[in-house]
GROMACS .gro file of C-alpha atoms in nm:
model
  121
    1LYS     CA    1  -1.337   1.193  -1.426
    2SER     CA    2  -1.617   1.058  -1.185
    3PRO     CA    3  -1.503   0.710  -1.040
    4SER     CA    4  -1.853   0.537  -1.204
    5SER     CA    5  -1.702   0.635  -1.508
    6ARG     CA    6  -1.391   0.538  -1.521
    7GLN     CA    7  -1.537   0.210  -1.433
    8ASN     CA    8  -1.498  -0.075  -1.733
    9MET     CA    9  -1.151   0.119  -1.835
   10PRO     CA   10  -0.896  -0.126  -1.786
   11VAL     CA   11  -0.612  -0.096  -1.463
   12ARG     CA   12  -0.258  -0.010  -1.496
   13TYR     CA   13   0.016  -0.167  -1.312
   14PHE     CA   14   0.391   0.062  -1.298
   15VAL     CA   15   0.710  -0.060  -1.179
   16MET     CA   16   0.840   0.274  -0.993
   17LYS     CA   17   1.234   0.283  -0.961
   18SER     CA   18   1.375   0.473  -0.666
   19SER     CA   19   1.756   0.576  -0.618
   20ASN     CA   20   1.707   0.501  -0.223
   21LEU     CA   21   1.468   0.425   0.069
   22GLN     CA   22   1.457   0.748   0.143
   23ASN     CA   23   1.267   0.896  -0.198
   24ILE     CA   24   1.026   0.602  -0.116
   25ASP     CA   25   0.963   0.685   0.292
   26ILE     CA   26   0.934   1.082   0.239
   27SER     CA   27   0.662   0.932   0.019
   28GLN     CA   28   0.448   0.806   0.204
   29GLN     CA   29   0.507   1.076   0.468
   30LYS     CA   30   0.340   1.343   0.275
   31GLY     CA   31   0.132   1.145  -0.008
   32ILE     CA   32   0.280   1.267  -0.289
   33TRP     CA   33   0.498   1.099  -0.626
   34SER     CA   34   0.733   1.325  -0.833
   35THR     CA   35   0.915   1.133  -1.155
   36THR     CA   36   1.168   1.194  -1.417
   37PRO     CA   37   0.945   1.436  -1.703
   38SER     CA   38   0.985   1.119  -1.927
   39ASN     CA   39   0.739   0.925  -1.740
   40GLU     CA   40   0.513   1.170  -1.648
   41ARG     CA   41   0.313   1.158  -1.965
   42LYS     CA   42   0.265   0.821  -1.962
   43LEU     CA   43   0.167   0.809  -1.571
   44ASN     CA   44  -0.070   1.134  -1.750
   45ARG     CA   45  -0.190   0.960  -1.934
   46ALA     CA   46  -0.288   0.644  -1.811
   47PHE     CA   47  -0.435   0.801  -1.512
   48TRP     CA   48  -0.680   0.940  -1.741
   49GLU     CA   49  -0.742   0.628  -1.972
   50SER     CA   50  -0.770   0.390  -1.662
   51SER     CA   51  -0.973   0.297  -1.403
   52MET     CA   52  -0.707   0.251  -1.167
   53VAL     CA   53  -0.345   0.312  -1.138
   54TYR     CA   54  -0.133   0.135  -0.897
   55LEU     CA   55   0.283   0.217  -0.868
   56ILE     CA   56   0.495  -0.024  -0.729
   57PHE     CA   57   0.789   0.093  -0.634
   58SER     CA   58   1.141  -0.084  -0.573
   59VAL     CA   59   1.450   0.048  -0.464
   60GLN     CA   60   1.738   0.008  -0.748
   61GLY     CA   61   1.923  -0.322  -0.675
   62SER     CA   62   1.739  -0.440  -0.328
   63GLY     CA   63   1.587  -0.705  -0.509
   64CYS     CA   64   1.292  -0.648  -0.321
   65PHE     CA   65   0.941  -0.413  -0.434
   66GLN     CA   66   0.879  -0.181  -0.136
   67ARG     CA   67   0.612  -0.011  -0.146
   68PHE     CA   68   0.233   0.013  -0.302
   69ALA     CA   69   0.046   0.324  -0.421
   70ARG     CA   70  -0.221   0.414  -0.621
   71MET     CA   71  -0.176   0.686  -0.761
   72GLY     CA   72  -0.459   0.979  -0.664
   73SER     CA   73  -0.404   1.262  -0.870
   74ALA     CA   74  -0.256   1.314  -1.218
   75ILE     CA   75   0.105   1.535  -1.235
   76GLY     CA   76   0.049   1.871  -1.191
   77CYS     CA   77   0.299   2.168  -1.290
   78GLU     CA   78   0.434   2.197  -0.900
   79LYS     CA   79   0.786   2.015  -0.871
   80SER     CA   80   0.880   1.939  -0.491
   81GLN     CA   81   1.220   1.974  -0.361
   82ASP     CA   82   1.201   1.765  -0.096
   83TRP     CA   83   1.379   1.532  -0.252
   84GLY     CA   84   1.608   1.767  -0.432
   85SER     CA   85   1.738   1.879  -0.750
   86ALA     CA   86   1.766   1.518  -0.974
   87GLY     CA   87   1.571   1.555  -1.244
   88PHE     CA   88   1.184   1.518  -1.141
   89GLY     CA   89   0.930   1.643  -1.272
   90GLY     CA   90   0.537   1.732  -1.129
   91VAL     CA   91   0.444   1.642  -0.797
   92PHE     CA   92   0.166   1.424  -0.780
   93LYS     CA   93  -0.100   1.246  -0.480
   94VAL     CA   94  -0.040   0.857  -0.390
   95ASP     CA   95  -0.275   0.707  -0.169
   96TRP     CA   96  -0.016   0.389   0.009
   97ILE     CA   97  -0.209   0.103   0.016
   98ARG     CA   98   0.169  -0.126   0.164
   99LYS     CA   99   0.465  -0.068   0.350
  100GLU     CA  100   0.584  -0.405   0.345
  101SER     CA  101   0.900  -0.526   0.139
  102ILE     CA  102   0.843  -0.822  -0.105
  103PRO     CA  103   1.144  -1.058  -0.216
  104PHE     CA  104   1.193  -1.056  -0.639
  105GLN     CA  105   1.192  -1.421  -0.596
  106PHE     CA  106   0.787  -1.454  -0.485
  107ALA     CA  107   0.712  -1.227  -0.781
  108GLN     CA  108   0.946  -1.491  -1.031
  109HIS     CA  109   0.583  -1.628  -1.195
  110LEU     CA  110   0.444  -1.293  -1.328
  111LEU     CA  111   0.570  -1.169  -1.655
  112ASN     CA  112   0.590  -0.853  -1.857
  113PRO     CA  113   0.450  -0.945  -2.221
  114TRP     CA  114   0.558  -0.548  -2.384
  115ASN     CA  115   0.916  -0.603  -2.188
  116ASP     CA  116   0.986  -0.912  -2.471
  117SER     CA  117   0.843  -1.137  -2.093
  118LYS     CA  118   1.112  -1.036  -1.840
  119LYS     CA  119   1.037  -1.105  -1.525
  120VAL     CA  120   0.829  -0.869  -1.325
  121GLN     CA  121   1.107  -0.667  -1.122
   0.00000   0.00000   0.00000
């Protein structure tokens, strides 16, 4: 879809958990990301039904959000060996916006209504 036809559509946000910071570093270098097949349908649907999809990355157990990106393409069938054979699905483009860590404590006021209004982290 062209950007003008998606202007009045909602913006979606997803917290992406990574098992390690190295995967996020690889993503920054290559401008791609891959997720588990169970997440692909949600992300692709959001990509096509939203004006913008923002991805907020956090390494499991870090207590921080590490990086922020925008989903730049739908998820395709092509797989990447950059993350090994960790059960990831297809690759999609990500446009990195911010490459700094922000502790969860700075986002304590954000609650997720679709997750029993728990803190976003």
